[in-house]
PDB file of C-alpha atoms in Angstrom:
ATOM      1  CA  MET A   1       4.046  35.184 -10.115  1.00  0.00           C
ATOM      2  CA  PHE A   2       4.948  32.996 -12.917  1.00  0.00           C
ATOM      3  CA  GLU A   3       8.261  32.134 -11.941  1.00  0.00           C
ATOM      4  CA  ALA A   4       7.089  31.543  -7.914  1.00  0.00           C
ATOM      5  CA  ILE A   5       4.612  28.983  -9.142  1.00  0.00           C
ATOM      6  CA  ILE A   6       7.348  27.337 -11.251  1.00  0.00           C
ATOM      7  CA  LYS A   7       9.688  27.183  -8.318  1.00  0.00           C
ATOM      8  CA  GLN A   8       6.934  25.802  -6.098  1.00  0.00           C
ATOM      9  CA  MET A   9       6.030  23.031  -8.605  1.00  0.00           C
ATOM     10  CA  PHE A  10       9.726  22.073  -9.531  1.00  0.00           C
ATOM     11  CA  GLY A  11      12.117  23.438  -7.031  1.00  0.00           C
ATOM     12  CA  GLU A  12      13.773  25.664  -9.646  1.00  0.00           C
ATOM     13  CA  CYS A  13      13.171  28.467 -12.085  1.00  0.00           C
ATOM     14  CA  VAL A  14      15.730  30.837 -13.536  1.00  0.00           C
ATOM     15  CA  ARG A  15      14.616  33.959 -15.147  1.00  0.00           C
ATOM     16  CA  GLU A  16      16.525  35.458 -17.802  1.00  0.00           C
ATOM     17  CA  TYR A  17      18.691  32.424 -18.325  1.00  0.00           C
ATOM     18  CA  ARG A  18      21.708  32.262 -20.388  1.00  0.00           C
ATOM     19  CA  PHE A  19      21.937  28.748 -21.880  1.00  0.00           C
ATOM     20  CA  HIS A  20      25.148  29.206 -24.010  1.00  0.00           C
ATOM     21  CA  PRO A  21      28.536  29.862 -22.983  1.00  0.00           C
ATOM     22  CA  THR A  22      29.407  32.364 -25.716  1.00  0.00           C
ATOM     23  CA  ARG A  23      26.115  33.545 -27.229  1.00  0.00           C
ATOM     24  CA  LYS A  24      24.006  36.251 -25.345  1.00  0.00           C
ATOM     25  CA  PHE A  25      20.954  34.197 -26.231  1.00  0.00           C
ATOM     26  CA  ARG A  26      18.717  33.705 -22.868  1.00  0.00           C
ATOM     27  CA  PHE A  27      15.441  32.155 -21.880  1.00  0.00           C
ATOM     28  CA  ASP A  28      12.475  34.047 -20.338  1.00  0.00           C
ATOM     29  CA  TYR A  29      12.679  31.188 -17.905  1.00  0.00           C
ATOM     30  CA  ALA A  30      14.163  28.075 -17.502  1.00  0.00           C
ATOM     31  CA  ILE A  31      14.337  24.796 -15.413  1.00  0.00           C
ATOM     32  CA  PRO A  32      18.416  24.049 -16.096  1.00  0.00           C
ATOM     33  CA  SER A  33      18.415  20.874 -14.184  1.00  0.00           C
ATOM     34  CA  LYS A  34      15.860  19.306 -16.793  1.00  0.00           C
ATOM     35  CA  LYS A  35      16.628  21.744 -19.707  1.00  0.00           C
ATOM     36  CA  ILE A  36      13.254  23.201 -20.157  1.00  0.00           C
ATOM     37  CA  ALA A  37      13.079  26.502 -21.476  1.00  0.00           C
ATOM     38  CA  ILE A  38       9.804  28.655 -21.181  1.00  0.00           C
ATOM     39  CA  GLU A  39       9.605  31.487 -23.592  1.00  0.00           C
ATOM     40  CA  GLN A  40       6.883  34.043 -23.431  1.00  0.00           C
ATOM     41  CA  GLU A  41       6.265  35.268 -26.882  1.00  0.00           C
ATOM     42  CA  GLY A  42       4.883  38.880 -27.111  1.00  0.00           C
ATOM     43  CA  GLY A  43       3.732  40.735 -29.824  1.00  0.00           C
ATOM     44  CA  ALA A  44       1.861  38.140 -31.816  1.00  0.00           C
ATOM     45  CA  TRP A  45      -0.828  40.442 -32.549  1.00  0.00           C
ATOM     46  CA  THR A  46       0.915  43.655 -32.508  1.00  0.00           C
ATOM     47  CA  ASN A  47       3.652  43.049 -34.997  1.00  0.00           C
ATOM     48  CA  GLY A  48       6.097  42.743 -32.267  1.00  0.00           C
ATOM     49  CA  ARG A  49       9.970  41.626 -32.298  1.00  0.00           C
ATOM     50  CA  HIS A  50       9.124  38.215 -32.315  1.00  0.00           C
ATOM     51  CA  THR A  51       6.968  38.245 -35.503  1.00  0.00           C
ATOM     52  CA  ARG A  52       8.960  40.766 -37.573  1.00  0.00           C
ATOM     53  CA  GLY A  53      11.743  39.467 -40.081  1.00  0.00           C
ATOM     54  CA  LYS A  54      15.091  39.958 -37.763  1.00  0.00           C
ATOM     55  CA  GLY A  55      13.255  39.036 -34.359  1.00  0.00           C
ATOM     56  CA  TYR A  56      11.563  36.050 -35.905  1.00  0.00           C
ATOM     57  CA  ILE A  57      14.885  34.843 -37.406  1.00  0.00           C
ATOM     58  CA  SER A  58      16.936  35.447 -34.394  1.00  0.00           C
ATOM     59  CA  ASP A  59      14.360  33.398 -32.619  1.00  0.00           C
ATOM     60  CA  MET A  60      14.811  30.568 -34.727  1.00  0.00           C
ATOM     61  CA  GLU A  61      18.630  30.547 -34.362  1.00  0.00           C
ATOM     62  CA  LYS A  62      17.895  30.777 -30.705  1.00  0.00           C
ATOM     63  CA  TYR A  63      15.563  27.678 -30.580  1.00  0.00           C
ATOM     64  CA  ASN A  64      17.501  25.716 -33.143  1.00  0.00           C
ATOM     65  CA  LEU A  65      20.838  26.018 -31.147  1.00  0.00           C
ATOM     66  CA  ALA A  66      18.888  25.387 -27.852  1.00  0.00           C
ATOM     67  CA  THR A  67      17.234  22.287 -29.411  1.00  0.00           C
ATOM     68  CA  SER A  68      20.757  21.217 -30.727  1.00  0.00           C
ATOM     69  CA  MET A  69      22.008  21.539 -27.064  1.00  0.00           C
ATOM     70  CA  GLY A  70      19.299  18.914 -25.638  1.00  0.00           C
ATOM     71  CA  TRP A  71      16.822  21.643 -24.523  1.00  0.00           C
ATOM     72  CA  ARG A  72      13.086  21.671 -24.863  1.00  0.00           C
ATOM     73  CA  VAL A  73      11.658  24.906 -25.712  1.00  0.00           C
ATOM     74  CA  LEU A  74       8.100  25.663 -24.667  1.00  0.00           C
ATOM     75  CA  ARG A  75       6.526  28.887 -26.072  1.00  0.00           C
ATOM     76  CA  PHE A  76       3.411  30.802 -24.893  1.00  0.00           C
ATOM     77  CA  THR A  77       1.692  34.095 -25.426  1.00  0.00           C
ATOM     78  CA  PRO A  78       1.572  36.327 -22.357  1.00  0.00           C
ATOM     79  CA  ASP A  79      -1.908  35.321 -21.781  1.00  0.00           C
ATOM     80  CA  GLN A  80      -1.192  31.634 -21.850  1.00  0.00           C
ATOM     81  CA  MET A  81       1.320  31.811 -19.221  1.00  0.00           C
ATOM     82  CA  MET A  82      -0.777  31.226 -15.951  1.00  0.00           C
ATOM     83  CA  THR A  83      -3.192  28.621 -17.666  1.00  0.00           C
ATOM     84  CA  THR A  84      -3.903  25.327 -16.223  1.00  0.00           C
ATOM     85  CA  GLU A  85      -3.041  23.785 -19.474  1.00  0.00           C
ATOM     86  CA  THR A  86       0.725  25.628 -19.756  1.00  0.00           C
ATOM     87  CA  LEU A  87       1.055  24.471 -16.248  1.00  0.00           C
ATOM     88  CA  ASN A  88       0.113  20.843 -17.088  1.00  0.00           C
ATOM     89  CA  LEU A  89       2.276  20.803 -20.161  1.00  0.00           C
ATOM     90  CA  ILE A  90       5.336  21.925 -18.298  1.00  0.00           C
ATOM     91  CA  LYS A  91       4.503  19.299 -15.641  1.00  0.00           C
ATOM     92  CA  LYS A  92       4.146  16.485 -18.519  1.00  0.00           C
ATOM     93  CA  VAL A  93       7.591  17.786 -20.123  1.00  0.00           C
ATOM     94  CA  TYR A  94       9.242  17.574 -16.661  1.00  0.00           C
ATOM     95  CA  ASP A  95       8.062  14.399 -16.005  1.00  0.00           C
ATOM     96  CA  ASN A  96       9.011  12.919 -19.067  1.00  0.00           C
TER      97      ASN A  96
END
């Protein structure tokens, strides 16, 4: 559903987008023409992969690499994905 809304709003949305030519890093969602990455960060309250040592460090590497390549990375919890605030923020980044 999220992917469909982003496609409707901006004309494109790619799920599991591989942004680097040699690394296997992927964005949960991307608007490639604008270099906007949208990450859904699960496990914030359950000690999930994104909040434990190795996963956290890997995410930092991924986000820093993406930023160095000109990507703007937006991160949200699953509960935030479909909110008006999230969609408005994505629109604001898209328009800038």
